[in-house]
Coordinates of C-alpha atoms in Angstrom, one line a residue:
Chain Z
M286 CA 93.5 -45.1 -21.1
S287 CA 96.7 -43.9 -20.5
A288 CA 99.0 -45.6 -18.1
A289 CA 98.6 -42.2 -16.6
D290 CA 95.0 -42.6 -16.0
A291 CA 95.2 -46.6 -14.2
R292 CA 95.2 -47.1 -10.6
V293 CA 95.4 -49.8 -8.5
S294 CA 92.3 -50.1 -6.9
D295 CA 91.7 -52.7 -3.1
V296 CA 89.2 -55.2 -3.4
A297 CA 88.6 -54.9 0.2
Y298 CA 84.9 -56.1 1.1
S299 CA 83.0 -52.4 2.4
T300 CA 80.1 -52.5 4.5
Y301 CA 76.8 -51.5 2.6
D302 CA 74.5 -48.8 4.8
G303 CA 72.5 -47.7 1.7
P304 CA 68.4 -47.7 1.0
R305 CA 67.6 -51.7 0.6
A306 CA 64.6 -52.7 -1.5
G307 CA 61.4 -54.6 -0.5
R308 CA 59.7 -57.7 -1.3
I309 CA 57.7 -56.3 -4.8
A310 CA 62.2 -55.5 -6.0
A311 CA 62.8 -59.3 -5.0
V312 CA 59.8 -60.4 -7.0
W313 CA 60.7 -58.7 -9.6
S314 CA 64.2 -59.5 -9.7
L315 CA 63.1 -63.0 -9.0
A316 CA 61.0 -63.0 -12.3
R317 CA 63.6 -60.7 -14.4
W318 CA 66.6 -63.3 -13.7
S319 CA 64.0 -66.5 -14.8
S320 CA 62.5 -65.1 -17.1
L321 CA 66.2 -64.6 -18.6
R322 CA 67.4 -67.5 -17.7
A323 CA 64.0 -69.7 -19.6
L324 CA 65.5 -68.0 -22.5
G325 CA 68.6 -68.8 -22.6
A326 CA 69.9 -65.7 -21.4
R327 CA 73.6 -66.3 -19.3
R328 CA 73.8 -69.8 -21.2
G329 CA 74.9 -71.9 -24.2
W330 CA 73.6 -71.5 -27.8
K331 CA 71.9 -74.5 -27.5
A332 CA 69.7 -73.2 -24.9
K333 CA 68.5 -69.8 -26.8
L334 CA 67.9 -71.8 -29.8
I335 CA 64.3 -73.1 -29.3
P336 CA 62.6 -70.6 -27.5
I337 CA 64.0 -67.3 -30.0
T338 CA 63.1 -70.0 -32.5
L339 CA 59.3 -70.1 -31.8
I340 CA 59.1 -66.2 -31.1
L341 CA 60.1 -66.1 -34.2
L342 CA 57.4 -68.7 -35.3
G343 CA 55.1 -66.8 -33.6
F344 CA 56.2 -63.3 -35.1
A345 CA 55.9 -65.3 -38.4
P346 CA 52.2 -65.0 -39.6
A347 CA 52.7 -61.1 -39.1
L348 CA 55.5 -60.6 -40.6
V349 CA 54.3 -62.7 -43.7
V350 CA 51.4 -60.8 -44.1
L351 CA 53.5 -57.6 -43.5
G352 CA 56.5 -58.4 -45.3
L353 CA 53.3 -59.2 -48.8
R354 CA 51.3 -55.9 -48.2
A355 CA 55.1 -55.0 -48.6
L356 CA 56.2 -56.2 -51.7
F357 CA 53.2 -56.3 -53.9
G358 CA 50.8 -53.2 -52.6
P359 CA 47.7 -53.9 -51.0
S360 CA 46.2 -56.0 -53.8
A361 CA 48.2 -59.1 -52.4
L362 CA 46.4 -59.8 -49.4
G363 CA 43.1 -59.8 -51.9
S364 CA 40.2 -57.5 -51.4
G365 CA 39.7 -57.9 -47.4
G366 CA 42.6 -56.3 -47.6
L367 CA 45.6 -56.9 -44.5
Q368 CA 42.3 -57.1 -41.7
A369 CA 40.9 -59.6 -44.2
A370 CA 44.4 -61.9 -44.4
L371 CA 44.6 -62.8 -40.6
P372 CA 41.9 -60.9 -38.5
Y373 CA 43.6 -60.6 -34.9
S374 CA 40.8 -63.3 -33.7
D375 CA 42.4 -66.1 -36.0
Y376 CA 46.0 -65.1 -34.8
M377 CA 46.5 -66.7 -31.9
G378 CA 44.9 -70.1 -33.4
A379 CA 47.2 -69.8 -36.3
I380 CA 50.5 -69.9 -34.0
G381 CA 48.5 -72.0 -30.9
V382 CA 50.9 -75.5 -31.6
V383 CA 53.7 -72.5 -31.5
I384 CA 52.4 -71.6 -28.0
L385 CA 51.5 -74.3 -27.4
V386 CA 55.3 -75.8 -27.1
F387 CA 56.6 -72.1 -26.4
S388 CA 55.1 -72.4 -22.9
V389 CA 55.9 -76.3 -22.4
V390 CA 60.2 -75.1 -22.4
V391 CA 59.7 -72.1 -20.6
T392 CA 57.6 -73.3 -17.6
P393 CA 59.7 -76.5 -16.5
E394 CA 62.9 -74.3 -17.1
L395 CA 61.3 -72.0 -14.4
V396 CA 60.4 -74.3 -11.5
C397 CA 62.2 -77.6 -12.0
P398 CA 66.2 -76.7 -11.8
D399 CA 64.8 -74.8 -8.1
R400 CA 63.8 -78.3 -6.7
R401 CA 66.5 -80.4 -8.8
D402 CA 69.1 -77.9 -6.9
R403 CA 67.2 -78.0 -3.6
T404 CA 67.3 -73.9 -4.3
L405 CA 64.4 -73.2 -2.8
S406 CA 66.0 -72.6 1.7
L407 CA 68.0 -70.5 -0.5
Y408 CA 65.0 -68.6 -2.0
F409 CA 63.2 -68.0 1.2
S410 CA 65.9 -67.2 3.4
T411 CA 65.6 -63.7 1.3
A412 CA 63.3 -61.6 1.6
I413 CA 61.0 -63.5 -0.6
S414 CA 58.1 -65.6 1.4
R415 CA 56.5 -68.5 -0.4
G416 CA 54.0 -66.7 -2.0
D417 CA 55.9 -64.1 -3.1
Y418 CA 58.5 -67.1 -5.2
V419 CA 55.1 -68.5 -7.0
V420 CA 53.8 -65.1 -7.7
G421 CA 57.8 -64.5 -9.2
K422 CA 57.5 -67.8 -10.7
V423 CA 54.2 -66.6 -12.4
L424 CA 55.4 -63.5 -13.5
A425 CA 58.3 -65.3 -15.0
A426 CA 56.7 -67.6 -17.0
L427 CA 54.6 -64.9 -18.4
M428 CA 56.3 -62.3 -19.8
P429 CA 58.3 -64.7 -22.4
I430 CA 54.6 -66.2 -23.1
L431 CA 53.8 -62.5 -23.7
L432 CA 56.1 -62.1 -26.1
V433 CA 54.5 -65.2 -28.5
T434 CA 50.9 -64.0 -27.4
L435 CA 50.7 -60.2 -27.3
A436 CA 54.1 -59.4 -29.1
P437 CA 52.7 -60.6 -32.7
P438 CA 49.2 -59.2 -32.5
L439 CA 49.9 -56.1 -31.6
I440 CA 52.8 -56.2 -34.3
L441 CA 50.2 -56.9 -36.9
Y442 CA 48.0 -53.9 -35.4
A443 CA 51.0 -50.9 -35.6
G444 CA 51.2 -53.0 -39.7
N445 CA 47.5 -53.0 -40.4
M446 CA 47.1 -48.7 -38.6
L447 CA 50.6 -48.1 -41.0
F448 CA 49.4 -48.8 -43.6
A449 CA 46.1 -48.1 -43.6
I450 CA 45.8 -44.7 -45.7
H451 CA 44.8 -43.0 -42.4
P452 CA 46.9 -44.0 -39.7
L453 CA 44.5 -42.0 -37.1
A454 CA 41.9 -42.9 -38.7
Y455 CA 42.5 -46.5 -38.6
V456 CA 43.1 -46.1 -35.1
E457 CA 40.1 -44.2 -34.5
R458 CA 37.7 -46.8 -35.7
H459 CA 40.0 -49.9 -34.2
W460 CA 41.0 -48.9 -31.0
V461 CA 39.2 -51.6 -29.3
D462 CA 41.5 -54.1 -31.2
I463 CA 44.2 -52.5 -28.7
F464 CA 42.0 -54.2 -25.5
R465 CA 41.1 -57.2 -27.2
I466 CA 44.3 -58.0 -28.6
I467 CA 45.5 -57.1 -25.0
G468 CA 43.2 -59.1 -23.3
S469 CA 43.5 -62.2 -25.1
G470 CA 47.3 -62.5 -24.3
L471 CA 46.9 -61.4 -21.4
L472 CA 44.1 -64.2 -20.7
I473 CA 45.8 -67.3 -23.2
G474 CA 49.4 -66.2 -21.1
F475 CA 48.0 -66.5 -17.8
F476 CA 46.7 -69.9 -18.8
Y477 CA 49.6 -71.3 -20.0
A478 CA 51.5 -70.5 -17.3
L479 CA 50.0 -70.9 -14.5
V480 CA 49.4 -74.6 -16.3
G481 CA 52.8 -74.2 -16.9
L482 CA 53.5 -74.0 -13.8
A483 CA 51.6 -76.2 -11.6
I484 CA 52.3 -79.7 -13.9
S485 CA 56.0 -78.4 -13.4
S486 CA 55.9 -77.9 -10.0
L487 CA 55.3 -81.9 -9.5
T488 CA 58.6 -82.7 -9.8
S489 CA 62.2 -82.1 -9.8
R490 CA 62.2 -83.6 -13.5
R491 CA 62.0 -81.3 -17.1
A492 CA 61.8 -84.0 -18.4
F493 CA 58.6 -85.4 -16.1
A494 CA 57.6 -81.8 -16.6
V495 CA 57.7 -81.4 -20.1
G496 CA 56.2 -85.1 -20.5
G497 CA 53.0 -84.4 -18.1
Y498 CA 52.2 -81.2 -19.8
L499 CA 51.5 -82.5 -23.0
A500 CA 50.3 -84.9 -21.6
F501 CA 47.8 -83.2 -19.7
L502 CA 46.8 -81.1 -23.0
A503 CA 46.8 -84.3 -25.3
I504 CA 45.2 -87.3 -23.3
P505 CA 41.9 -85.3 -22.9
T506 CA 41.6 -83.5 -25.9
I507 CA 41.2 -86.9 -28.0
V508 CA 39.6 -88.3 -25.3
G509 CA 37.2 -85.8 -25.0
G510 CA 37.6 -85.4 -29.8
V511 CA 36.1 -89.3 -30.1
L512 CA 33.8 -88.5 -26.8
A513 CA 32.1 -86.0 -28.5
H514 CA 31.9 -87.7 -31.7
A515 CA 31.0 -90.6 -30.6
L516 CA 27.9 -89.6 -28.0
N517 CA 26.8 -86.4 -30.1
E518 CA 28.0 -84.5 -27.1
N519 CA 29.6 -81.1 -27.8
Y520 CA 30.3 -80.4 -23.8
L521 CA 32.9 -82.7 -24.4
R522 CA 34.5 -80.8 -26.9
L523 CA 36.1 -78.8 -23.9
L524 CA 38.3 -81.2 -22.7
A525 CA 40.2 -79.9 -25.5
F526 CA 42.5 -77.9 -22.8
A527 CA 44.2 -76.6 -25.7
A528 CA 41.8 -75.0 -27.0
V529 CA 40.2 -73.4 -24.0
P530 CA 42.1 -70.7 -23.7
I531 CA 41.8 -69.7 -27.5
Q532 CA 38.8 -69.9 -28.0
A533 CA 37.8 -67.7 -25.0
A534 CA 40.3 -65.1 -26.3
R535 CA 38.0 -64.9 -29.9
G536 CA 35.2 -64.8 -27.4
L537 CA 36.8 -61.6 -27.3
Y538 CA 36.2 -60.9 -31.0
P539 CA 32.8 -60.0 -32.6
G540 CA 31.5 -61.8 -34.3
Y541 CA 32.4 -64.8 -32.1
T542 CA 31.4 -68.6 -33.7
D543 CA 32.3 -71.8 -32.9
R544 CA 31.9 -75.4 -35.1
G545 CA 30.5 -77.2 -31.6
H546 CA 27.7 -74.3 -30.7
L547 CA 29.4 -73.5 -27.5
S548 CA 29.5 -70.0 -26.3
A549 CA 32.7 -67.9 -26.2
S550 CA 31.8 -67.8 -21.9
L551 CA 31.4 -71.5 -21.8
W552 CA 35.7 -71.6 -22.5
A553 CA 36.0 -68.7 -20.9
A554 CA 34.8 -70.3 -17.3
T555 CA 36.6 -73.2 -17.8
A556 CA 39.6 -71.4 -18.5
V557 CA 39.2 -69.9 -15.1
E558 CA 38.4 -73.3 -13.1
I559 CA 41.7 -74.6 -14.9
M560 CA 43.7 -72.3 -14.3
V561 CA 42.1 -72.3 -10.7
V562 CA 42.4 -75.8 -9.8
A563 CA 46.1 -74.7 -11.1
I564 CA 46.7 -72.0 -8.5
I565 CA 45.6 -74.1 -5.6
V566 CA 48.5 -76.8 -7.0
L567 CA 50.7 -74.2 -6.2
A568 CA 49.7 -73.1 -3.3
V569 CA 49.7 -76.7 -1.8
R570 CA 52.9 -77.1 -3.6
Y571 CA 54.4 -74.3 -2.0
G572 CA 52.2 -73.5 0.7
R573 CA 54.1 -75.9 2.5
D574 CA 57.6 -76.1 4.4
T575 CA 59.9 -76.8 1.2
G576 CA 63.1 -76.7 4.5
Chain M
M75 CA 78.3 -57.9 23.6
S76 CA 76.2 -56.5 20.7
R77 CA 77.8 -55.5 16.6
N78 CA 79.2 -52.3 18.8
G79 CA 80.8 -54.1 21.6
G80 CA 77.9 -53.4 23.5
G81 CA 74.0 -52.6 24.0
E82 CA 71.6 -54.9 22.3
P83 CA 72.1 -58.6 21.8
L84 CA 72.2 -60.0 18.1
V85 CA 69.8 -62.5 19.4
E86 CA 67.6 -62.9 21.6
I87 CA 66.2 -66.8 22.5
E88 CA 63.2 -67.2 25.2
G89 CA 61.7 -69.6 25.5
V90 CA 60.8 -71.1 22.1
S91 CA 60.2 -74.7 21.6
K92 CA 59.0 -76.6 18.5
R93 CA 57.5 -80.0 17.9
Y94 CA 57.1 -81.7 14.2
G95 CA 54.8 -85.0 15.2
N96 CA 55.7 -86.7 18.2
I97 CA 59.5 -85.2 18.0
V98 CA 60.7 -82.4 20.1
A99 CA 62.9 -80.0 18.1
L100 CA 63.2 -77.6 20.6
D101 CA 62.9 -77.6 24.0
G102 CA 61.9 -73.9 25.9
V103 CA 65.2 -73.4 23.9
T104 CA 66.4 -69.4 26.1
A105 CA 69.3 -68.1 25.2
T106 CA 71.2 -64.6 23.9
V107 CA 73.9 -63.8 21.6
R108 CA 76.2 -61.0 22.5
E109 CA 79.6 -62.1 21.1
R110 CA 80.5 -61.5 17.7
A111 CA 80.6 -65.1 17.4
V112 CA 78.9 -67.7 18.6
G113 CA 78.7 -71.7 17.8
L114 CA 76.0 -73.8 17.8
L115 CA 77.0 -76.9 18.9
G116 CA 75.6 -80.4 19.0
A117 CA 75.1 -83.6 17.6
N118 CA 72.7 -84.3 14.6
G119 CA 69.0 -83.6 15.8
A120 CA 69.8 -82.1 19.0
G121 CA 68.1 -78.9 17.7
K122 CA 70.4 -76.5 15.9
S123 CA 69.1 -76.1 12.0
T124 CA 65.5 -75.8 14.2
L125 CA 66.7 -72.5 15.3
M126 CA 68.7 -71.0 12.9
R127 CA 65.7 -72.0 11.0
V128 CA 63.5 -69.9 13.7
M129 CA 65.9 -67.2 14.2
L130 CA 65.5 -66.9 9.9
G131 CA 61.5 -66.3 10.4
L132 CA 61.7 -69.6 7.9
I133 CA 59.3 -71.6 10.9
R134 CA 57.5 -70.4 13.3
A135 CA 57.9 -72.0 16.9
D136 CA 55.2 -73.8 18.8
S137 CA 55.6 -71.1 21.9
G138 CA 58.4 -68.5 23.4
S139 CA 59.6 -65.6 20.9
A140 CA 62.9 -64.8 19.0
K141 CA 64.7 -61.9 18.5
V142 CA 66.4 -61.2 16.0
L143 CA 68.9 -57.5 15.6
G144 CA 66.7 -56.0 17.6
I145 CA 63.1 -57.1 15.0
D146 CA 60.7 -60.3 16.3
A147 CA 61.9 -62.7 13.6
S148 CA 57.9 -64.0 13.0
K149 CA 56.4 -61.1 12.4
P150 CA 58.3 -59.3 9.6
A151 CA 60.1 -62.2 8.4
W152 CA 61.0 -61.2 5.0
E153 CA 62.5 -57.4 6.3
V154 CA 65.2 -59.9 9.2
R155 CA 65.7 -61.9 6.4
R156 CA 67.4 -59.2 3.9
L157 CA 69.3 -58.6 7.0
L158 CA 70.5 -61.7 7.9
G159 CA 72.4 -64.1 5.7
Y160 CA 72.2 -67.9 5.7
M161 CA 74.6 -70.1 4.9
P162 CA 72.5 -73.5 5.2
E163 CA 73.6 -77.4 5.3
H164 CA 73.2 -79.3 2.5
S165 CA 74.4 -78.2 -1.7
C166 CA 71.4 -75.4 -2.7
L167 CA 73.0 -74.0 -5.2
P168 CA 71.7 -73.4 -8.7
L169 CA 74.2 -75.5 -10.5
G170 CA 73.5 -74.1 -14.0
M171 CA 73.7 -70.4 -12.4
T172 CA 77.7 -69.1 -12.6
A173 CA 79.1 -67.7 -9.2
R174 CA 78.5 -64.2 -10.4
D175 CA 75.7 -64.9 -11.5
L176 CA 73.9 -66.2 -7.9
V177 CA 75.4 -64.4 -5.9
V178 CA 74.1 -61.0 -7.7
H179 CA 71.1 -62.7 -7.8
M180 CA 70.6 -63.3 -3.9
G181 CA 72.3 -60.4 -3.6
E182 CA 68.9 -58.6 -5.6
L183 CA 66.9 -61.1 -3.6
R184 CA 68.0 -59.3 0.2
G185 CA 67.1 -55.8 -1.4
L186 CA 70.7 -54.7 -3.0
P187 CA 70.4 -51.5 -5.8
R188 CA 71.7 -53.6 -9.1
R189 CA 74.2 -51.5 -9.8
V190 CA 75.6 -52.3 -6.1
A191 CA 75.1 -56.3 -6.1
V192 CA 77.7 -56.2 -9.3
L193 CA 80.1 -54.2 -6.9
R194 CA 79.6 -56.7 -4.7
A195 CA 79.5 -58.9 -5.7
S196 CA 82.8 -59.0 -7.6
E197 CA 84.1 -58.1 -3.8
V198 CA 82.5 -60.9 -1.5
L199 CA 84.5 -63.8 -4.8
F200 CA 87.7 -62.1 -4.9
Q201 CA 87.2 -62.3 -0.5
V202 CA 86.5 -65.8 -0.8
G203 CA 88.9 -66.3 -3.1
L204 CA 86.9 -66.7 -6.0
E205 CA 87.2 -64.2 -8.4
E206 CA 89.2 -65.9 -10.7
E207 CA 86.2 -68.8 -11.5
R208 CA 83.9 -66.5 -11.1
S209 CA 82.7 -67.0 -14.6
R210 CA 82.3 -70.9 -14.0
L211 CA 79.0 -72.7 -14.0
I212 CA 78.9 -74.1 -10.6
R213 CA 78.2 -77.4 -11.0
T214 CA 82.0 -77.4 -12.8
F215 CA 82.6 -76.7 -8.9
S216 CA 84.3 -79.0 -6.3
V217 CA 82.8 -79.1 -2.9
G218 CA 85.2 -76.2 -1.2
M219 CA 85.0 -74.0 -4.3
K220 CA 80.5 -74.8 -3.5
Q221 CA 81.0 -74.5 -0.3
R222 CA 82.6 -71.3 -1.0
T223 CA 80.1 -69.9 -3.1
N224 CA 78.2 -70.7 -0.4
L225 CA 79.3 -67.9 1.5
A226 CA 79.8 -65.6 -0.7
Q227 CA 76.0 -65.3 -1.2
A228 CA 75.1 -65.8 2.2
I229 CA 77.1 -62.1 3.2
V230 CA 77.1 -60.2 -0.2
H231 CA 74.2 -57.5 1.0
S232 CA 76.4 -56.7 4.2
P233 CA 74.4 -58.7 6.2
G234 CA 74.3 -57.1 10.6
L235 CA 75.0 -61.6 11.4
V236 CA 75.8 -64.5 9.4
I237 CA 74.3 -67.9 10.3
L238 CA 75.8 -70.5 9.1
D239 CA 75.0 -74.1 9.6
E240 CA 77.5 -76.8 9.0
P241 CA 79.7 -74.5 7.4
T242 CA 82.4 -77.6 7.4
N243 CA 80.4 -80.3 5.8
G244 CA 81.6 -82.7 3.4
L245 CA 84.9 -80.6 3.3
D246 CA 88.4 -82.2 3.1
P247 CA 91.1 -80.9 5.2
A248 CA 92.4 -78.6 3.6
G249 CA 89.0 -77.4 2.8
R250 CA 87.7 -77.3 6.1
E251 CA 90.6 -75.5 7.0
E252 CA 90.5 -72.9 4.4
M253 CA 86.5 -72.8 5.3
L254 CA 86.9 -72.0 9.0
A255 CA 90.0 -69.2 7.9
L256 CA 87.4 -67.4 6.1
V257 CA 84.5 -68.0 9.3
R258 CA 87.4 -65.8 11.7
R259 CA 87.9 -63.5 9.3
L260 CA 84.0 -63.0 9.2
S261 CA 84.0 -61.8 12.3
T262 CA 87.2 -60.4 13.2
E263 CA 88.5 -58.2 9.6
L264 CA 84.5 -57.8 7.5
G265 CA 83.1 -57.0 10.9
I266 CA 79.9 -59.0 10.1
A267 CA 78.6 -61.6 13.2
V268 CA 78.5 -64.8 12.7
V269 CA 76.0 -67.9 14.4
M270 CA 77.8 -71.5 13.4
S271 CA 76.1 -74.5 13.7
S272 CA 78.9 -77.4 14.3
H273 CA 79.2 -81.3 15.6
V274 CA 83.0 -80.8 15.7
L275 CA 84.1 -78.9 18.8
E276 CA 87.6 -77.4 17.1
D277 CA 85.6 -75.9 14.3
V278 CA 83.3 -73.3 17.2
A279 CA 86.2 -73.4 19.2
R280 CA 88.3 -72.3 16.5
T281 CA 86.0 -69.6 15.2
C282 CA 83.7 -68.9 17.8
D283 CA 84.1 -66.2 21.1
S284 CA 81.3 -68.8 22.7
V285 CA 79.3 -71.9 22.5
I286 CA 75.9 -73.0 22.7
V287 CA 75.9 -76.5 23.5
L288 CA 72.1 -78.0 22.6
R289 CA 70.9 -81.2 23.2
E290 CA 68.4 -83.2 23.0
G291 CA 66.5 -79.8 21.7
K292 CA 67.9 -78.4 25.1
V293 CA 70.3 -75.4 26.3
A294 CA 72.4 -78.2 28.0
A295 CA 74.8 -75.6 28.4
T296 CA 76.7 -72.2 27.5
R297 CA 80.5 -71.1 27.7
A298 CA 82.9 -68.2 26.8
I299 CA 86.0 -69.0 24.2
D300 CA 88.8 -67.3 25.3
H301 CA 91.0 -67.8 22.6
T302 CA 94.2 -66.8 25.1
S303 CA 93.7 -69.3 27.9
A304 CA 96.3 -72.6 28.2
A305 CA 93.7 -75.0 25.8
V306 CA 93.1 -73.0 23.1
R307 CA 96.4 -71.4 22.6
G308 CA 98.5 -75.4 23.0
D309 CA 99.7 -75.3 26.7
V310 CA 100.7 -78.9 27.5
R311 CA 101.9 -81.0 30.9
V312 CA 105.4 -83.1 29.9
R313 CA 107.3 -85.9 32.3
I314 CA 110.5 -85.9 31.0
V315 CA 113.5 -88.9 31.4
G316 CA 116.4 -86.8 32.6
D317 CA 117.7 -83.7 33.2
P318 CA 114.3 -81.2 33.6
D319 CA 116.6 -78.0 33.7
G320 CA 118.4 -78.9 31.0
F321 CA 115.1 -79.2 29.1
A322 CA 113.7 -75.8 30.5
R323 CA 117.3 -73.9 29.5
A324 CA 116.5 -75.6 25.4
A325 CA 112.7 -74.9 25.3
Q326 CA 113.2 -71.3 26.6
E327 CA 116.6 -70.8 23.9
L328 CA 112.9 -71.6 21.7
G329 CA 111.2 -68.8 23.0
L330 CA 108.9 -71.0 24.8
T331 CA 107.6 -70.4 28.6
V332 CA 109.1 -73.8 30.9
H333 CA 107.9 -73.4 34.9
R334 CA 107.1 -76.0 37.0
D335 CA 103.4 -77.5 38.0
G336 CA 102.4 -77.7 41.5
G337 CA 106.6 -77.8 42.8
G338 CA 107.5 -80.1 39.9
E339 CA 108.5 -82.4 42.8
D340 CA 106.4 -85.5 40.0
G341 CA 109.1 -84.6 37.0
W342 CA 105.9 -82.3 35.4
L343 CA 106.4 -79.5 33.4
V344 CA 104.0 -76.8 32.4
V345 CA 105.6 -75.6 28.4
Q346 CA 103.5 -72.0 26.7
G347 CA 103.8 -70.7 24.1
S348 CA 102.2 -68.4 21.5
D349 CA 100.7 -71.4 19.7
A350 CA 99.5 -74.9 19.8
D351 CA 101.9 -76.1 17.3
G352 CA 104.5 -73.6 18.3
V353 CA 104.5 -75.8 21.4
L354 CA 104.6 -79.1 20.6
T355 CA 107.3 -78.8 17.7
G356 CA 109.3 -76.2 20.6
V357 CA 108.4 -79.7 23.0
R358 CA 110.3 -81.7 20.3
D359 CA 112.8 -80.4 19.7
A360 CA 114.3 -78.5 23.5
A361 CA 113.9 -82.3 24.5
C362 CA 116.3 -83.4 21.4
T363 CA 118.5 -80.7 22.0
A364 CA 118.5 -81.5 26.3
G365 CA 118.9 -85.2 25.9
V366 CA 115.8 -86.3 27.7
G367 CA 112.9 -88.7 26.9
L368 CA 109.4 -87.8 26.7
R369 CA 107.1 -89.3 29.3
E370 CA 104.2 -87.6 29.4
L371 CA 102.3 -85.1 27.4
R372 CA 99.0 -83.3 28.4
P373 CA 96.8 -80.5 27.5
A374 CA 98.0 -78.2 30.3
G375 CA 94.9 -77.7 32.2
P376 CA 91.2 -78.7 31.3
T377 CA 90.4 -78.2 27.4
L378 CA 86.6 -76.8 26.2
E379 CA 85.9 -80.0 25.6
E380 CA 86.4 -81.4 29.6
S381 CA 84.9 -78.3 30.5
L382 CA 81.6 -78.7 28.7
I383 CA 81.4 -81.4 29.2
G384 CA 81.2 -81.0 33.1
A385 CA 78.6 -78.4 32.6
I386 CA 77.0 -81.1 30.1
G387 CA 77.1 -83.3 33.1

């Protein structure tokens, strides 16, 4: 830009008479800003480090398997090939801890600061209602969580297709898997988003939310496991809340087995019940006047 | 008076009541806002914040109706809220965001397209004097800077009406002066109508065109504020010891107008000027020049405060 191109601009306040977007755009804006901030965007590198590391760990199994296939050929993965080395049905189980930790990191960041800084009254003075706020925050939690529950198996699927001798034939044979992957990713994503937000909505302190979330997932799992073993009662294994969505998602794939002989529909029903309770908690927490 | 100086009122409140349990927050409040800047005056607990929240559709009145910019505030609340600006009383800014990000975000939440929100955020942050600090985290701001950020987010979307809840709360004298000047500019220069609550009469008198006094949830009085009135100009009555003619000549040489009050038998003179500070400084200098003493000095005529106290009873 030369000096001749330069111009002095008056930074005056102007009125705006253009189009104004409605509630949907406002909810989307809330979701986008919130999820980006939860991932560390526009914050220091420390805020970005943990989410990005966990996302990379979520992709790691797919990238390792595909990398081995690319470097060493089909023989590197045994006789079953890519599909047998890492079945789609097992992917979520393989990164279950990563999903859990990721949701523990992300979801408190979405709602706790709003309570701590008393920002809710500011949000509710705009086009969004209390219900819109909850929808926006659920979307904000879901979008990053899908980065670890949906994107990695889709990458694996794409790799399997590309490494197949006839890629189009692979898609023809395995097109249903795409829907299973999406269904599995959404089920687990919604579960962790809703549960994480519900627990985080109970406190304005992020540390308490993280502790409460971990306690909610770990304590029933331990208690249920001990009691199931002592009483020889398999139904108590349903208290393993961290395993609930993953087991339910596994039921979407053929050949489902469970060492406790609990059906996939039972796991799915438990997942739905927990999500309903989480929605009720969110409705109660944000349904009343929060000033 | 409407936004354009005539026609539809900005706010119409008709018989609004609101109770919180046994506490009556609003008791049949009826008021019409036509002026471009209106102050809601009252002590803590008088119902100012509740009335503002009814206007915003944040709470539903038990009875009565509120229309804001011609829209029923209780029905499509989101529709009216995107046309309004709101500056809450207490600190409510997300401390982990920069001022610019917050203002852009609030612009989007009030219906601005993203590109427009970004442009307007720069404009309003410049207007409130935060252009240099726009990229700093809000947690690093002083109270005054936070209040200015709060004001910027309230006007970023070019609202027809901005509702300011105690905008000078917690500010030091310098910050208060800056905030009052900004608030006055909203209605006089930026074309935004203002409803401002305060428990300080002076703040309302300096920034608003009329005042609604609330007491125990009821409208106790409403008054227009005449910015050319003696009280606001700062006209004074003085009683001097010495030569009144000499004092009058000295004051007139300083650009002040002096006349005898009530014939001047008891020595009272009325001194008029263009602003309060100028009048007081002129009286001091004129007394010094004329070599007279000041026995008494009072505001000329009833002040707005006296007028309101008289109306409230």
